[in-house]
């Protein structure tokens, strides 16, 4: 069975500061990994995905994530937070037949 | 990118009535569609997986007679909440996949309120 653990249900940063959202996964097969963002009362928007190509994945809105097999991690980063980044972020893992989501991390950006 | 349209975005219904939610893949054929339920400030809980032309596979604990899923075509899946009760009030989200979970495309969600 596969699973995802997101460390920290709530992260608060100042505008312009580094954003780091943590995700660790468990999978018995080489995983596909995803980060999604959700704004209030909306569906999920894909930020980026890892599908066994480059370990450093660049996504939309300046986000990127690095797949580290030895650490079973796929942390999401952004060098400089913007007010519009405030949202809920979900990490997900897939074995091509099933997708499981983490509990989510709410990102707050302070002016 | 691939677009999934979910309708309605919000619905209020009376207790005891049924509500149908549609999920359409607009520019691709979805071999598999997924239905999730999301409680406030919580993650997505997979309810069921449906493949076109076959019965949906429900997750443990999800009442299949309560949440009827029909995947009539490669572009349309529907979720019907039957005899809705206030505890069914939630945010329901669908997603569609082309072949396996290499990527899933999500609808915008439906806020169901049962009064």
Tab-separated table of N, CA and C in Angstrom, chain A residues 41, chain B residues 8-19 21 37 40 81 84-92 110-115:
chain	number	residue	atom	x	y	z
A	41	UNK	N	-13.137	26.446	-1.857
A	41	UNK	CA	-14.309	26.041	-2.642
A	41	UNK	C	-13.995	25.777	-4.104
B	8	UNK	N	-23.405	20.603	-10.660
B	8	UNK	CA	-23.282	22.043	-10.396
B	8	UNK	C	-22.130	22.333	-9.449
B	9	UNK	N	-21.790	23.580	-9.312
B	9	UNK	CA	-20.730	23.951	-8.385
B	9	UNK	C	-21.266	24.036	-6.953
B	10	UNK	N	-22.534	24.395	-6.849
B	10	UNK	CA	-23.178	24.442	-5.533
B	10	UNK	C	-24.597	23.944	-5.674
B	11	UNK	N	-25.066	23.210	-4.677
B	11	UNK	CA	-26.448	22.763	-4.681
B	11	UNK	C	-26.933	22.655	-3.247
B	12	UNK	N	-28.149	23.116	-3.062
B	12	UNK	CA	-28.825	22.984	-1.764
B	12	UNK	C	-30.063	22.145	-2.002
B	13	UNK	N	-30.245	21.135	-1.203
B	13	UNK	CA	-31.419	20.283	-1.382
B	13	UNK	C	-32.038	19.967	-0.031
B	14	UNK	N	-33.282	19.538	-0.095
B	14	UNK	CA	-33.984	19.180	1.123
B	14	UNK	C	-33.666	17.750	1.527
B	15	UNK	N	-33.688	17.507	2.791
B	15	UNK	CA	-33.420	16.174	3.306
B	15	UNK	C	-34.417	15.184	2.708
B	16	UNK	N	-33.905	14.047	2.253
B	16	UNK	CA	-34.759	13.025	1.675
B	16	UNK	C	-34.795	13.023	0.169
B	17	UNK	N	-34.325	14.086	-0.445
B	17	UNK	CA	-34.302	14.153	-1.905
B	17	UNK	C	-32.970	13.635	-2.432
B	18	UNK	N	-32.912	13.452	-3.745
B	18	UNK	CA	-31.683	12.970	-4.384
B	18	UNK	C	-31.054	14.077	-5.206
B	19	UNK	N	-29.761	14.032	-5.299
B	19	UNK	CA	-29.006	15.050	-6.037
B	19	UNK	C	-28.026	14.365	-6.967
B	21	UNK	N	-24.728	14.835	-9.483
B	21	UNK	CA	-23.564	15.665	-9.815
B	21	UNK	C	-22.906	15.071	-11.053
B	37	UNK	N	-14.606	12.845	-1.644
B	37	UNK	CA	-15.367	13.672	-0.719
B	37	UNK	C	-14.365	14.387	0.179
B	40	UNK	N	-14.552	19.728	5.654
B	40	UNK	CA	-13.881	21.012	5.889
B	40	UNK	C	-12.489	20.840	6.484
B	81	UNK	N	-26.420	11.314	-5.079
B	81	UNK	CA	-26.569	11.121	-3.638
B	81	UNK	C	-28.054	10.879	-3.397
B	84	UNK	N	-30.766	12.143	0.437
B	84	UNK	CA	-29.720	12.914	1.111
B	84	UNK	C	-30.143	13.332	2.521
B	85	UNK	N	-29.173	13.361	3.391
B	85	UNK	CA	-29.372	13.813	4.770
B	85	UNK	C	-28.317	14.863	5.094
B	86	UNK	N	-28.555	15.652	6.127
B	86	UNK	CA	-27.582	16.716	6.452
B	86	UNK	C	-26.147	16.218	6.595
B	87	UNK	N	-25.955	15.008	7.059
B	87	UNK	CA	-24.590	14.499	7.206
B	87	UNK	C	-23.905	14.214	5.865
B	88	UNK	N	-24.688	14.250	4.784
B	88	UNK	CA	-24.095	14.095	3.447
B	88	UNK	C	-23.555	15.414	2.916
B	89	UNK	N	-23.844	16.493	3.620
B	89	UNK	CA	-23.333	17.794	3.204
B	89	UNK	C	-21.812	17.750	3.192
B	90	UNK	N	-21.245	18.149	2.068
B	90	UNK	CA	-19.798	18.051	1.927
B	90	UNK	C	-19.390	18.671	0.594
B	91	UNK	N	-18.105	18.630	0.348
B	91	UNK	CA	-17.557	19.071	-0.934
B	91	UNK	C	-17.174	17.814	-1.702
B	92	UNK	N	-17.752	17.645	-2.878
B	92	UNK	CA	-17.492	16.458	-3.686
B	92	UNK	C	-16.679	16.869	-4.914
B	110	UNK	N	-18.122	20.280	-6.142
B	110	UNK	CA	-19.524	20.610	-5.892
B	110	UNK	C	-19.755	20.702	-4.399
B	111	UNK	N	-20.247	21.841	-3.979
B	111	UNK	CA	-20.589	22.025	-2.564
B	111	UNK	C	-22.034	21.620	-2.370
B	112	UNK	N	-22.259	20.522	-1.688
B	112	UNK	CA	-23.605	20.036	-1.420
B	112	UNK	C	-23.999	20.393	0.003
B	113	UNK	N	-25.151	21.045	0.119
B	113	UNK	CA	-25.709	21.358	1.429
B	113	UNK	C	-27.097	20.757	1.505
B	114	UNK	N	-27.308	19.907	2.489
B	114	UNK	CA	-28.609	19.272	2.674
B	114	UNK	C	-29.270	19.905	3.893
B	115	UNK	N	-30.458	20.443	3.683
B	115	UNK	CA	-31.142	21.153	4.783
B	115	UNK	C	-32.391	20.405	5.208
